[in-house]
Coordinates of C-alpha atoms in Angstrom, one line a residue:
M1 CA -2.6 -3.1 70.5
I2 CA 1.5 -3.4 72.2
R3 CA 1.6 0.4 72.2
V4 CA -1.8 0.7 74.1
L5 CA -0.9 -1.6 76.5
F6 CA 2.6 0.2 77.1
Y7 CA 0.7 3.4 77.4
F8 CA -1.2 1.9 80.2
L9 CA 1.9 0.5 82.1
L10 CA 3.6 3.9 81.8
L11 CA 0.4 5.7 83.3
F12 CA 0.1 3.0 86.0
A13 CA 3.4 3.7 86.9
L14 CA 2.8 7.3 87.4
A15 CA 0.2 6.8 89.4
A16 CA 2.0 4.5 91.7
G17 CA 4.9 6.5 91.9
F18 CA 2.6 9.3 93.5
A19 CA 0.8 7.1 95.5
W20 CA 4.0 5.9 97.2
M21 CA 5.2 9.6 97.4
S22 CA 2.0 10.7 99.2
D23 CA 2.2 7.9 101.7
L24 CA 6.1 9.2 102.5
P25 CA 6.3 10.8 106.1
G26 CA 8.1 14.0 107.2
T27 CA 8.7 17.2 104.9
I28 CA 11.2 18.8 102.7
S29 CA 12.7 22.0 104.0
I30 CA 14.3 24.7 102.1
S31 CA 16.2 27.6 103.5
W32 CA 17.5 30.6 101.6
N33 CA 18.9 33.8 103.2
G34 CA 16.5 33.5 106.1
Y35 CA 13.7 32.2 104.3
V36 CA 12.5 28.7 105.0
W37 CA 10.1 26.5 102.6
E38 CA 9.1 23.4 103.8
Q39 CA 6.7 21.1 101.8
P40 CA 5.7 17.5 101.7
P41 CA 7.8 15.2 99.2
V42 CA 4.7 15.3 96.7
V43 CA 4.5 19.1 96.5
V44 CA 8.1 19.4 95.9
A45 CA 8.0 16.9 93.1
L46 CA 5.4 18.7 91.2
V47 CA 6.9 22.0 91.8
A48 CA 10.4 20.4 89.9
G49 CA 8.4 19.4 87.2
V50 CA 6.8 22.6 86.5
A51 CA 9.9 24.7 86.7
L52 CA 11.5 21.9 84.3
V53 CA 8.9 22.5 81.6
A54 CA 9.1 26.2 81.9
F55 CA 12.9 26.2 81.4
L56 CA 12.4 24.3 78.2
A57 CA 9.7 26.2 77.1
V58 CA 12.0 29.2 77.5
V59 CA 15.0 27.4 75.7
W60 CA 13.1 26.5 72.7
L61 CA 11.4 30.0 72.1
I62 CA 15.1 31.6 72.7
R63 CA 16.3 29.0 69.9
V64 CA 13.4 29.9 67.6
I65 CA 14.1 33.7 67.4
L66 CA 17.8 32.7 66.9
K67 CA 17.2 30.5 64.1
S68 CA 14.4 32.4 62.5
P69 CA 16.1 33.3 59.1
Q70 CA 17.1 29.7 58.5
I71 CA 13.8 28.3 59.3
A72 CA 12.4 31.1 56.8
T73 CA 14.8 30.1 54.2
R74 CA 14.3 26.3 54.5
F75 CA 10.2 26.9 54.2
F76 CA 10.3 28.7 51.1
R77 CA 13.2 26.3 49.6
R78 CA 10.4 23.5 50.5
R79 CA 7.7 25.3 49.0
R80 CA 9.6 25.9 45.7
K81 CA 10.5 22.1 45.4
D82 CA 6.9 21.0 46.1
K83 CA 5.7 23.4 43.0
G84 CA 8.6 21.9 41.0
Y85 CA 7.6 18.2 41.6
T86 CA 4.3 19.2 41.0
A87 CA 5.0 20.6 37.9
L88 CA 7.1 17.7 37.0
S89 CA 4.4 15.3 37.8
H90 CA 1.9 17.3 35.7
G91 CA 4.3 17.6 32.7
L92 CA 4.8 13.9 32.6
I93 CA 1.4 13.1 32.5
A94 CA 0.8 15.8 29.7
L95 CA 3.8 14.2 28.1
G96 CA 2.1 10.7 28.4
T97 CA -1.1 11.6 26.8
G98 CA 0.7 13.3 23.9
N99 CA 0.1 16.9 24.6
A100 CA 3.2 18.8 23.8
K101 CA 2.8 22.0 24.3
L102 CA 1.3 21.2 27.7
A103 CA 4.0 18.9 28.6
R104 CA 6.7 21.6 27.4
R105 CA 5.2 24.5 29.9
Y106 CA 5.1 22.4 32.7
G107 CA 8.8 21.0 32.0
L108 CA 9.9 24.7 31.6
D109 CA 8.4 25.4 35.4
A110 CA 9.9 22.3 36.7
D111 CA 13.3 23.2 35.3
R112 CA 12.9 26.4 36.7
L113 CA 12.0 25.4 40.4
L114 CA 14.3 22.2 40.2
A115 CA 17.5 23.7 38.7
E116 CA 19.2 20.4 39.0
E117 CA 16.8 17.9 38.6
P118 CA 17.5 15.5 35.7
A119 CA 13.8 14.5 35.7
A120 CA 12.9 17.9 34.6
K121 CA 15.8 18.1 31.8
L122 CA 14.6 14.3 30.6
L123 CA 11.0 15.9 30.4
L124 CA 12.2 19.0 28.2
A125 CA 14.2 16.3 25.8
Q126 CA 11.6 14.1 25.1
T127 CA 8.9 16.9 24.7
A128 CA 11.3 18.2 22.0
Q129 CA 11.1 14.8 20.5
L130 CA 7.6 14.6 20.5
A131 CA 7.0 17.9 19.3
G132 CA 9.4 17.0 16.3
K133 CA 12.4 19.6 17.6
D134 CA 15.2 16.9 16.6
D135 CA 18.0 19.3 17.0
E136 CA 16.6 20.9 20.4
A137 CA 16.2 17.3 21.7
R138 CA 19.6 16.2 20.5
Q139 CA 21.4 19.3 22.1
R140 CA 19.7 18.7 25.6
F141 CA 20.9 15.0 25.6
E142 CA 24.3 15.9 24.7
A143 CA 24.0 18.5 27.7
M144 CA 23.2 15.2 29.7
L145 CA 26.6 13.5 28.8
E146 CA 28.5 16.0 30.9
D147 CA 26.9 14.9 33.8
P148 CA 28.0 11.4 35.4
E149 CA 24.8 10.5 36.7
T150 CA 23.0 11.6 33.7
K151 CA 25.4 10.2 30.9
A152 CA 23.5 6.8 30.4
L153 CA 20.4 8.8 30.2
G154 CA 22.0 11.1 27.1
L155 CA 23.5 7.9 25.5
H156 CA 20.0 6.3 25.4
G157 CA 18.4 9.3 24.0
L158 CA 21.2 10.0 21.5
F159 CA 20.6 6.1 20.5
V160 CA 17.1 6.3 19.9
E161 CA 17.6 9.7 17.9
A162 CA 19.9 7.9 15.5
E163 CA 17.6 4.9 15.2
R164 CA 15.1 7.1 14.2
H165 CA 17.2 9.1 11.5
R166 CA 18.4 5.5 10.3
E167 CA 21.9 6.4 11.2
P168 CA 23.4 3.0 12.2
V169 CA 26.9 3.8 12.7
A170 CA 26.2 6.5 15.0
A171 CA 23.7 4.4 16.9
R172 CA 26.1 1.6 17.1
H173 CA 28.6 4.2 18.6
Y174 CA 26.3 5.1 21.4
A175 CA 25.3 1.6 22.4
E176 CA 28.8 0.6 22.5
E177 CA 29.7 3.8 24.8
A178 CA 26.6 3.0 26.9
A179 CA 27.6 -0.7 27.3
K180 CA 31.0 0.3 28.5
T181 CA 29.7 3.1 30.8
A182 CA 27.2 0.8 32.4
P183 CA 28.0 -2.7 31.6
G184 CA 24.4 -4.1 32.9
L185 CA 22.4 -1.7 30.6
E186 CA 20.2 -4.3 28.7
W187 CA 19.3 -2.5 25.8
A188 CA 23.0 -1.5 25.0
G189 CA 23.9 -4.8 25.3
K190 CA 21.4 -6.3 22.9
A191 CA 21.7 -3.2 20.3
V192 CA 25.6 -4.0 20.4
L193 CA 25.0 -7.7 19.6
G194 CA 22.5 -6.7 16.9
Y195 CA 24.9 -4.1 15.1
Q196 CA 27.8 -6.5 15.4
A197 CA 25.4 -9.5 13.8
V198 CA 24.4 -7.2 11.1
A199 CA 27.6 -6.4 10.0
H200 CA 28.8 -9.6 10.1
H201 CA 31.7 -9.0 12.8
W202 CA 31.2 -12.6 14.1
D203 CA 33.9 -12.3 16.3
E204 CA 33.1 -9.2 17.9
A205 CA 29.8 -10.6 18.4
L206 CA 30.8 -13.6 20.3
K207 CA 32.7 -11.5 23.0
T208 CA 29.5 -9.5 23.2
L209 CA 27.5 -12.0 23.9
E210 CA 29.9 -13.5 26.5
R211 CA 29.7 -10.0 28.4
N212 CA 25.9 -10.0 28.4
Y213 CA 25.8 -13.6 29.7
A214 CA 28.2 -12.5 32.3
A215 CA 25.9 -9.6 33.3
K216 CA 23.0 -11.8 33.7
L217 CA 21.2 -10.5 30.8
L218 CA 20.0 -13.5 29.1
D219 CA 19.4 -17.2 30.5
K220 CA 21.6 -19.9 29.7
K221 CA 19.0 -21.8 27.1
T222 CA 19.1 -18.5 25.2
Y223 CA 23.0 -17.7 25.3
R224 CA 23.4 -21.4 23.7
R225 CA 21.0 -20.8 21.0
Q226 CA 22.6 -17.4 20.0
R227 CA 25.9 -18.8 20.7
A228 CA 25.3 -21.8 18.2
V229 CA 23.7 -19.1 15.5
I230 CA 26.7 -17.0 15.7
L231 CA 29.1 -20.3 15.3
T232 CA 27.1 -21.2 12.5
A233 CA 27.6 -18.1 10.5
L234 CA 31.0 -17.8 11.2
A235 CA 31.5 -21.3 9.9
L236 CA 29.5 -20.4 6.8
K237 CA 31.8 -17.5 6.3
L238 CA 35.0 -19.4 6.9
E239 CA 34.1 -22.6 5.0
D240 CA 35.8 -21.9 1.7
G241 CA 39.2 -19.7 3.4
E242 CA 39.5 -21.9 6.7
P243 CA 37.9 -25.2 6.4
E244 CA 39.7 -26.5 9.5
R245 CA 38.4 -23.7 11.8
A246 CA 35.1 -23.8 10.2
Y247 CA 34.6 -27.6 11.0
S248 CA 35.5 -27.1 14.8
L249 CA 33.0 -24.1 14.7
A250 CA 30.3 -25.9 13.1
K251 CA 30.5 -29.0 15.5
E252 CA 30.5 -26.9 18.7
A253 CA 27.2 -25.2 17.0
H254 CA 25.8 -28.6 16.1
G255 CA 26.6 -29.4 19.7
L256 CA 24.7 -26.6 21.3
A257 CA 21.8 -26.9 19.1
L258 CA 20.9 -30.3 17.4
D259 CA 17.7 -28.7 15.7
L260 CA 19.9 -25.8 13.9
V261 CA 19.3 -26.8 10.2
P262 CA 22.3 -24.9 8.8
A263 CA 24.8 -26.0 11.4
A264 CA 24.2 -29.4 10.6
V265 CA 24.5 -29.0 6.9
V266 CA 27.4 -27.2 7.2
T267 CA 29.0 -29.5 9.7
S268 CA 28.1 -32.6 7.3
R269 CA 29.4 -30.8 4.2
L270 CA 32.7 -30.0 5.7
A271 CA 32.8 -33.5 7.0
T272 CA 32.6 -35.0 3.6
R273 CA 35.3 -32.7 2.4
K274 CA 37.6 -34.3 5.1
G275 CA 36.6 -38.0 4.2
D276 CA 34.4 -38.3 7.4
I277 CA 31.3 -39.8 5.8
R278 CA 30.1 -41.5 9.1
K279 CA 30.5 -38.2 11.3
A280 CA 28.6 -36.3 8.4
S281 CA 25.9 -38.8 8.2
K282 CA 25.2 -39.3 12.0
V283 CA 24.9 -35.4 12.0
L284 CA 22.1 -35.1 9.2
E285 CA 20.2 -38.2 10.8
A286 CA 20.3 -36.3 14.3
T287 CA 19.0 -33.2 13.1
W288 CA 16.2 -34.9 11.0
R289 CA 14.8 -36.5 13.6
L290 CA 14.3 -33.3 15.1
S291 CA 13.6 -31.1 12.5
P292 CA 13.1 -32.4 8.7
H293 CA 14.3 -30.2 6.2
P294 CA 14.7 -30.4 2.2
E295 CA 18.5 -29.3 2.7
L296 CA 19.4 -32.4 5.1
A297 CA 17.8 -34.6 2.5
E298 CA 19.5 -33.2 -0.1
T299 CA 23.3 -33.0 1.3
Y300 CA 22.5 -36.8 2.7
A301 CA 21.9 -37.8 -0.6
H302 CA 25.2 -36.3 -1.7
V303 CA 27.1 -37.3 1.4
R304 CA 29.4 -39.7 -0.3
T305 CA 30.5 -38.3 -3.8
G306 CA 30.6 -40.4 -6.9
D307 CA 27.3 -42.3 -6.1
S308 CA 24.9 -43.4 -8.7
A309 CA 21.4 -41.9 -8.8
V310 CA 20.3 -45.5 -7.4
D311 CA 22.4 -45.3 -4.3
R312 CA 21.5 -41.7 -3.6
L313 CA 17.8 -42.9 -3.7
K314 CA 18.4 -45.7 -1.2
R315 CA 20.2 -43.4 1.0
V316 CA 17.3 -40.7 1.0
K317 CA 14.8 -43.6 1.8
S318 CA 17.1 -44.7 4.6
L319 CA 16.9 -41.0 6.2
A320 CA 13.1 -40.6 5.3
A321 CA 12.4 -43.7 7.3
Q322 CA 13.9 -42.2 10.4
R323 CA 11.1 -40.0 10.6
A324 CA 8.1 -41.4 8.6
N325 CA 5.3 -39.7 7.2
T326 CA 6.6 -36.4 6.9
P327 CA 6.1 -34.4 3.6
E328 CA 10.2 -33.3 3.3
G329 CA 10.9 -37.0 3.2
A330 CA 7.9 -37.8 0.4
L331 CA 9.4 -34.8 -1.6
A332 CA 13.0 -35.8 -1.1
V333 CA 12.3 -39.7 -1.8
A334 CA 10.2 -38.3 -5.0
R335 CA 13.1 -36.1 -6.0
A336 CA 15.8 -38.7 -6.0
A337 CA 13.4 -41.4 -7.5
M338 CA 13.0 -39.1 -10.5
E339 CA 17.0 -38.7 -10.8
A340 CA 17.1 -42.4 -10.9
R341 CA 14.4 -43.1 -13.3
E342 CA 12.0 -44.8 -11.0
F343 CA 9.1 -43.1 -12.1
D344 CA 6.5 -45.5 -10.4
E345 CA 8.1 -44.8 -6.9
A346 CA 8.2 -41.0 -7.4
R347 CA 4.5 -41.3 -8.5
S348 CA 3.8 -43.1 -5.7
Q349 CA 5.4 -40.6 -3.2
L350 CA 3.7 -37.6 -4.9
K351 CA 0.5 -38.8 -4.9
K352 CA 0.7 -39.6 -1.0
L353 CA 2.1 -36.0 -0.8
L354 CA -0.5 -34.5 -2.9
Q355 CA -3.3 -35.9 -1.3
S356 CA -2.2 -35.1 2.5
E357 CA -0.5 -31.7 2.3
P358 CA -0.1 -30.6 -1.3
T359 CA 2.1 -27.8 -2.0
R360 CA 3.5 -25.9 -5.0
N361 CA 6.5 -27.8 -5.4
A362 CA 5.0 -31.1 -5.5
Y363 CA 2.6 -30.0 -8.0
L364 CA 5.6 -28.6 -10.3
L365 CA 7.6 -31.8 -9.4
M366 CA 4.5 -34.0 -10.9
A367 CA 4.2 -31.9 -14.2
E368 CA 7.9 -32.4 -14.5
L369 CA 7.2 -36.2 -13.7
E370 CA 4.7 -36.3 -16.7
E371 CA 7.4 -35.0 -19.1
A372 CA 10.0 -36.8 -18.1
E373 CA 8.3 -40.4 -18.0
H374 CA 5.7 -39.9 -21.0
G375 CA 6.1 -36.5 -22.7
D376 CA 2.9 -35.8 -22.2
K377 CA 2.9 -32.0 -22.9
G378 CA -1.1 -31.9 -21.9
R379 CA -0.9 -33.4 -18.2
M380 CA 2.2 -31.4 -17.6
R381 CA 0.0 -28.1 -18.1
D382 CA -2.8 -29.3 -16.1
W383 CA -0.3 -30.0 -13.0
L384 CA 1.2 -26.6 -13.7
A385 CA -2.1 -25.2 -13.9
R386 CA -2.9 -26.8 -10.4
A387 CA 0.5 -25.5 -9.1
I388 CA -0.5 -21.5 -9.6
K389 CA -3.3 -21.8 -7.1
A390 CA -1.4 -24.5 -4.6
P391 CA -0.4 -23.5 -1.1
Q392 CA 3.2 -22.0 -1.0
D393 CA 6.1 -24.1 0.5
K394 CA 7.7 -23.7 3.4
A395 CA 10.6 -21.2 3.5
W396 CA 12.8 -19.0 5.9
I397 CA 10.6 -16.1 7.4
A398 CA 11.8 -13.4 9.6
D399 CA 10.1 -10.0 10.1
G400 CA 7.7 -10.6 6.9
I401 CA 10.6 -11.1 5.1
V402 CA 10.4 -14.8 3.1
S403 CA 14.0 -16.0 2.0
A404 CA 14.9 -19.2 0.2
D405 CA 18.1 -19.1 2.5
W406 CA 19.0 -19.1 6.0
Q407 CA 20.2 -16.1 7.5
A408 CA 21.6 -15.4 11.2
V409 CA 19.9 -11.9 11.7
S410 CA 16.6 -10.3 10.4
P411 CA 17.5 -7.7 7.7
V412 CA 14.5 -5.4 9.2
T413 CA 15.3 -5.5 13.1
G414 CA 18.7 -7.0 13.3
K415 CA 17.6 -9.6 15.6
L416 CA 19.7 -12.4 16.1
D417 CA 18.1 -15.8 15.1
A418 CA 14.9 -14.4 13.8
F419 CA 14.6 -16.5 10.7
H420 CA 12.3 -19.8 11.4
W421 CA 11.0 -22.4 8.9
A422 CA 7.5 -22.1 8.4
A423 CA 5.0 -21.5 5.4
P424 CA 4.0 -18.0 4.6
I425 CA 0.8 -16.7 5.9
G426 CA -1.8 -15.5 3.7
M427 CA 0.3 -15.9 0.5
S428 CA -1.4 -19.0 -0.5
E429 CA -4.6 -18.4 -2.8
D430 CA -6.1 -22.1 -1.9
E431 CA -5.7 -24.7 0.8
G432 CA -5.5 -27.1 -1.9
E433 CA -7.9 -29.4 -3.6
L434 CA -9.3 -33.1 -3.4
L435 CA -7.3 -35.1 -6.0
E436 CA -8.7 -37.7 -7.2
D437 CA -6.5 -41.1 -7.8
S438 CA -7.1 -41.6 -11.2
L439 CA -4.9 -38.1 -11.7
F440 CA -2.1 -40.1 -10.8
E441 CA -2.7 -43.3 -13.1
T442 CA -0.4 -43.6 -15.7
P443 CA -1.8 -42.3 -18.8
V444 CA -2.4 -45.3 -21.4
L445 CA -1.9 -44.3 -24.8
P446 CA -4.2 -45.1 -27.7
A447 CA -3.4 -48.1 -29.6
A448 CA -2.7 -47.6 -33.4
A449 CA -5.0 -49.0 -35.7
P450 CA -4.2 -52.5 -37.6
V451 CA -2.7 -52.0 -40.8
Q452 CA -4.2 -54.5 -43.2
E453 CA -2.0 -55.9 -45.6
T454 CA -2.5 -56.1 -49.1
V455 CA -3.6 -59.5 -50.4
V456 CA -3.2 -60.4 -54.2
E457 CA -5.2 -63.5 -55.2
K458 CA -5.8 -64.6 -58.5
D459 CA -8.7 -66.5 -57.9
V460 CA -11.1 -64.7 -55.1
S461 CA -14.3 -66.1 -54.4
P462 CA -17.2 -63.6 -54.2
E463 CA -18.1 -64.1 -50.9
D464 CA -15.0 -63.5 -48.8
A465 CA -13.0 -61.5 -50.9
N466 CA -12.7 -57.7 -50.0
T467 CA -10.0 -57.1 -52.2
V468 CA -10.6 -56.6 -55.8
D469 CA -8.5 -58.3 -58.1
L470 CA -8.3 -57.0 -61.5
T471 CA -6.5 -59.1 -64.0
A472 CA -6.0 -57.7 -67.6
E473 CA -6.4 -60.3 -70.3
P474 CA -4.4 -60.1 -73.2
V475 CA -5.9 -58.0 -75.9
S476 CA -6.0 -59.6 -79.6
K477 CA -5.3 -57.5 -82.6
K478 CA -9.4 -57.4 -83.2
A479 CA -9.8 -55.8 -79.7
E480 CA -7.2 -53.4 -80.1
S481 CA -8.4 -52.2 -83.6
E482 CA -11.9 -51.9 -81.8
T483 CA -10.6 -50.0 -78.9
A484 CA -8.8 -47.6 -81.1
E485 CA -12.0 -47.0 -83.3
A486 CA -14.6 -46.8 -80.4
K487 CA -12.4 -45.2 -77.6
K488 CA -14.1 -46.2 -74.9
P489 CA -13.5 -48.3 -71.7
E490 CA -14.4 -51.7 -71.7
A491 CA -13.0 -52.8 -68.0
E492 CA -15.2 -52.0 -65.1
V493 CA -14.3 -51.8 -61.5
V494 CA -16.4 -52.8 -58.7
Q495 CA -16.5 -51.8 -55.6
P496 CA -16.2 -54.0 -52.6
K497 CA -18.7 -56.2 -51.5
E498 CA -19.6 -54.2 -48.5
T499 CA -20.7 -51.2 -50.5
V500 CA -23.2 -52.8 -52.8
A501 CA -26.2 -55.0 -51.8
P502 CA -26.3 -58.4 -53.5
S503 CA -29.8 -57.7 -54.8
A504 CA -28.6 -54.5 -56.5
N505 CA -28.0 -55.0 -60.2
V506 CA -25.6 -51.7 -60.2
K507 CA -22.5 -51.1 -62.9
Q508 CA -19.8 -49.9 -60.8
G509 CA -18.1 -47.8 -63.4
Y510 CA -15.9 -47.3 -66.6
E511 CA -12.3 -47.8 -67.4
G512 CA -11.6 -43.9 -67.1
T513 CA -10.2 -42.9 -70.5
T514 CA -10.8 -39.5 -71.7
D515 CA -13.9 -40.7 -73.6
D516 CA -15.8 -41.5 -70.7
V517 CA -17.4 -37.7 -70.3
K518 CA -19.5 -38.8 -73.4
F519 CA -21.2 -41.6 -71.3
A520 CA -21.6 -39.7 -68.2
P521 CA -25.0 -38.5 -67.2
A522 CA -26.0 -34.9 -66.8
L523 CA -25.4 -33.5 -63.7
K524 CA -29.1 -32.8 -62.8
D525 CA -29.8 -36.2 -63.8
L526 CA -27.7 -37.7 -61.0
P527 CA -29.5 -39.0 -58.0
D528 CA -29.2 -37.7 -54.5
D529 CA -27.4 -40.9 -53.0
S530 CA -25.2 -41.2 -55.6
M531 CA -22.5 -42.0 -52.8
S532 CA -22.6 -45.3 -51.2
S533 CA -22.7 -46.1 -47.7
K534 CA -18.9 -47.0 -47.9
A535 CA -17.9 -44.0 -49.8
K536 CA -19.2 -41.9 -47.3
A537 CA -18.2 -43.7 -44.5
Q538 CA -14.7 -43.1 -45.9
A539 CA -15.4 -39.3 -46.2
E540 CA -16.1 -38.9 -42.7
K541 CA -13.5 -41.1 -41.5
P542 CA -10.3 -40.3 -43.7
E543 CA -8.0 -42.0 -41.4
Q544 CA -9.4 -45.5 -41.8
E545 CA -8.1 -47.8 -44.2
T546 CA -10.2 -48.4 -47.5
S547 CA -9.8 -51.5 -49.5
T548 CA -6.6 -52.4 -51.4
V549 CA -7.1 -53.2 -55.5
S550 CA -3.9 -54.7 -56.8
A551 CA -3.9 -56.2 -60.5
S552 CA -1.8 -58.3 -62.3
P553 CA -2.1 -59.4 -65.8
E554 CA -2.7 -63.1 -66.3
A555 CA -3.7 -65.4 -69.3
D556 CA -7.1 -66.0 -69.7
E557 CA -8.3 -69.8 -69.8
K558 CA -11.2 -69.1 -72.1
P559 CA -10.8 -68.7 -76.1
K560 CA -13.8 -66.7 -76.3
S561 CA -12.3 -63.5 -74.5
D562 CA -9.8 -62.7 -77.0
D563 CA -12.3 -60.1 -78.3
K564 CA -11.8 -57.6 -76.1
P565 CA -10.3 -57.0 -72.5
A566 CA -12.2 -58.0 -69.3
A567 CA -12.3 -56.9 -65.7
V568 CA -13.2 -59.7 -63.1
A569 CA -15.1 -58.2 -60.1
G570 CA -14.0 -59.9 -56.8
N571 CA -17.0 -58.1 -54.8
G572 CA -19.1 -61.2 -54.6
A573 CA -22.2 -59.4 -56.0
D574 CA -24.7 -62.0 -57.8
S575 CA -25.7 -59.1 -60.2
S576 CA -22.1 -58.2 -61.1
V577 CA -21.7 -61.9 -62.0
E578 CA -24.9 -62.0 -64.2
K579 CA -23.8 -58.5 -66.1
E580 CA -20.5 -60.1 -67.0
A581 CA -21.8 -63.5 -68.3
E582 CA -24.5 -61.1 -70.2
L583 CA -21.5 -59.1 -71.8
K584 CA -19.7 -62.2 -72.6
Q585 CA -22.8 -63.7 -74.3
D586 CA -23.2 -60.4 -76.4
D587 CA -19.3 -60.7 -77.4
E588 CA -19.8 -64.1 -78.7
K589 CA -22.8 -63.2 -80.4
G590 CA -21.0 -60.6 -82.0
G591 CA -22.6 -57.6 -80.5
H592 CA -21.4 -54.0 -81.6
A593 CA -20.3 -51.2 -79.3
E594 CA -23.6 -49.0 -79.8
A595 CA -25.8 -52.0 -78.4
E596 CA -23.2 -52.2 -75.4
Q597 CA -23.4 -48.4 -75.0
M598 CA -26.9 -48.6 -75.0
A599 CA -26.8 -50.9 -72.4
E600 CA -24.7 -49.1 -70.1
D601 CA -26.4 -46.0 -70.5
K602 CA -29.3 -47.7 -69.0
D603 CA -27.7 -48.3 -65.6
D604 CA -25.9 -45.1 -65.3
M605 CA -28.5 -43.7 -63.4
N606 CA -27.9 -46.1 -60.9
R607 CA -24.1 -46.2 -60.9
P608 CA -22.1 -43.9 -58.4
I609 CA -19.7 -41.8 -60.5
E610 CA -16.2 -42.2 -59.9
F611 CA -13.5 -40.4 -61.0
P612 CA -9.6 -41.7 -61.7
L613 CA -7.0 -40.7 -59.3
S614 CA -4.6 -38.8 -61.9
R615 CA -7.4 -36.3 -63.6
M616 CA -11.1 -35.5 -64.0
P617 CA -12.9 -37.5 -66.7
D618 CA -13.7 -34.6 -68.6
D619 CA -9.9 -33.4 -68.6
P620 CA -9.1 -34.2 -72.5
G621 CA -5.3 -34.1 -71.5
T622 CA -2.3 -33.2 -73.7
E623 CA -1.5 -34.6 -77.3
E624 CA 1.6 -36.5 -76.0
E625 CA -1.0 -38.4 -73.7
E626 CA -3.4 -39.1 -76.4
E627 CA -0.2 -40.4 -78.8
D628 CA 1.2 -42.4 -76.2
K629 CA -2.2 -43.9 -75.3
S630 CA -2.7 -45.2 -78.9
S631 CA 0.5 -47.0 -78.9
K632 CA 0.1 -48.4 -75.3
T633 CA -2.1 -51.3 -74.5
P634 CA -4.9 -50.1 -72.6
R635 CA -4.9 -51.0 -69.0
P636 CA -7.3 -51.1 -66.0
R637 CA -8.0 -48.2 -64.0
F638 CA -8.9 -47.8 -60.8
F639 CA -11.8 -46.3 -58.8
N640 CA -12.4 -45.8 -55.0

């Protein structure tokens, strides 16, 4: 708008000037060699203007004619350059699309048309890289090193080639040369710092970090964090050899990054070695409040050497209370409680942890608790089985690498401060199951069965006695002769009260000599229910105790019992008492052995067969046993 206004102002000034000149009176006269030319001022001005334009046109034409060779040369040069830049542009587009063959053709045209153009040389070098011609690419990059303008470009290309061929020494050399050539190169500064850190050249890495910060390649926050990481790594390296310097470096690192767990751990450890327990505790507490970690709890528990397990438990509890409801705190308290044999506290902490954030380490610790407290292998295996499918515990992770220990740089990319504390993603089979409270309760062991004491009573009432007391009466000479002649048992063993119904008139067995076999019924004639209910119960439950039978010789107060030995049954059955009274009456009347045998055979069908403990009834034994038996007084046998 202003330019249009200026144009109209100029036009107005010209018109005003011509109008003023036309109004001027008089004429202008020019005389030369007798010729006089007189014209008004306006006409003279117009003629002078036309003459000036003609002169300038003639001068321009003469100049064009004189400079025509230079103009032609400049024209062709400009045309060639335009073609070269056009080829360079097309080559870069082909290189971006991945067409190496077309990019190489355009690159050759650009290099031919643009002889000293660095962009054309770069296009050819990158085209060789894309085509897999590493030797050609390396030669073209090395050719760029001769020109100061393209030296940094060549160093970067050689650095990339060295990394592609996994040659860290050469890559570090090219990065250091590039950093010296152009200190402001970000890739060179970071690469040099990374390779120095990977090689654990921490002193050189500190200097490189200072140069990068001075060149404004990183901000202040990143600088403080990376410096803390390098100082921590250097302190860990010097911890055994130079503890004093390591302690100063660790303190500086902890001040730069309070949440850096390794810095706090090494600072506390070195402070403990110096005897500064207060400083060691304060460092760990400050980091715990920002970033709870198991290593912090472990170091805090042993911050004072020589403490008992109970003291360590108290200290860990105080640390966990500074940031409550954290899985790291609960796990640390549980572990310290197990060391102090405080199993209830450990179980409580593990229950809270497993019901909120279950991890594999918590399940393993629970299995260890079951074994340590109760020695219960079954419950221990149950917790171990649950630990197999439990989520993974947190660990140090960097670029897909899971490490139990912290490292300053990533072993994959060489990035500084790459490790972070987190749970591995995608490595747990299950997110955790819902655990009931009954799983954490202390197992109750089954109570042992009470042991019944053997009670030996001389006079047992039939109603209350569960123990059979067999008393052997003194045998007279007449009974001895009858025993030797008849070779038959006289004493009978009666089952306890529970095995025989009171109304059943059943004889319970013979004494158990070798002659009992002739009085036993045939096997085919045995009843199906030959075993009493008590015997069946004893066969099904062998671990239960049976009634205990004890015998003691005692003199008989009745004078009529001298004819033969008698057995007193304590089962309280009326039928047994009646049978015994009948037998005594038969003895008093002088009944003989055949009549008693017939009475016994009559009841054999209802009597359960019982065998002695030493051998079967049909076992005749040896001759020595027969001789010993004839010389010794017969004694009652016991049947179960």
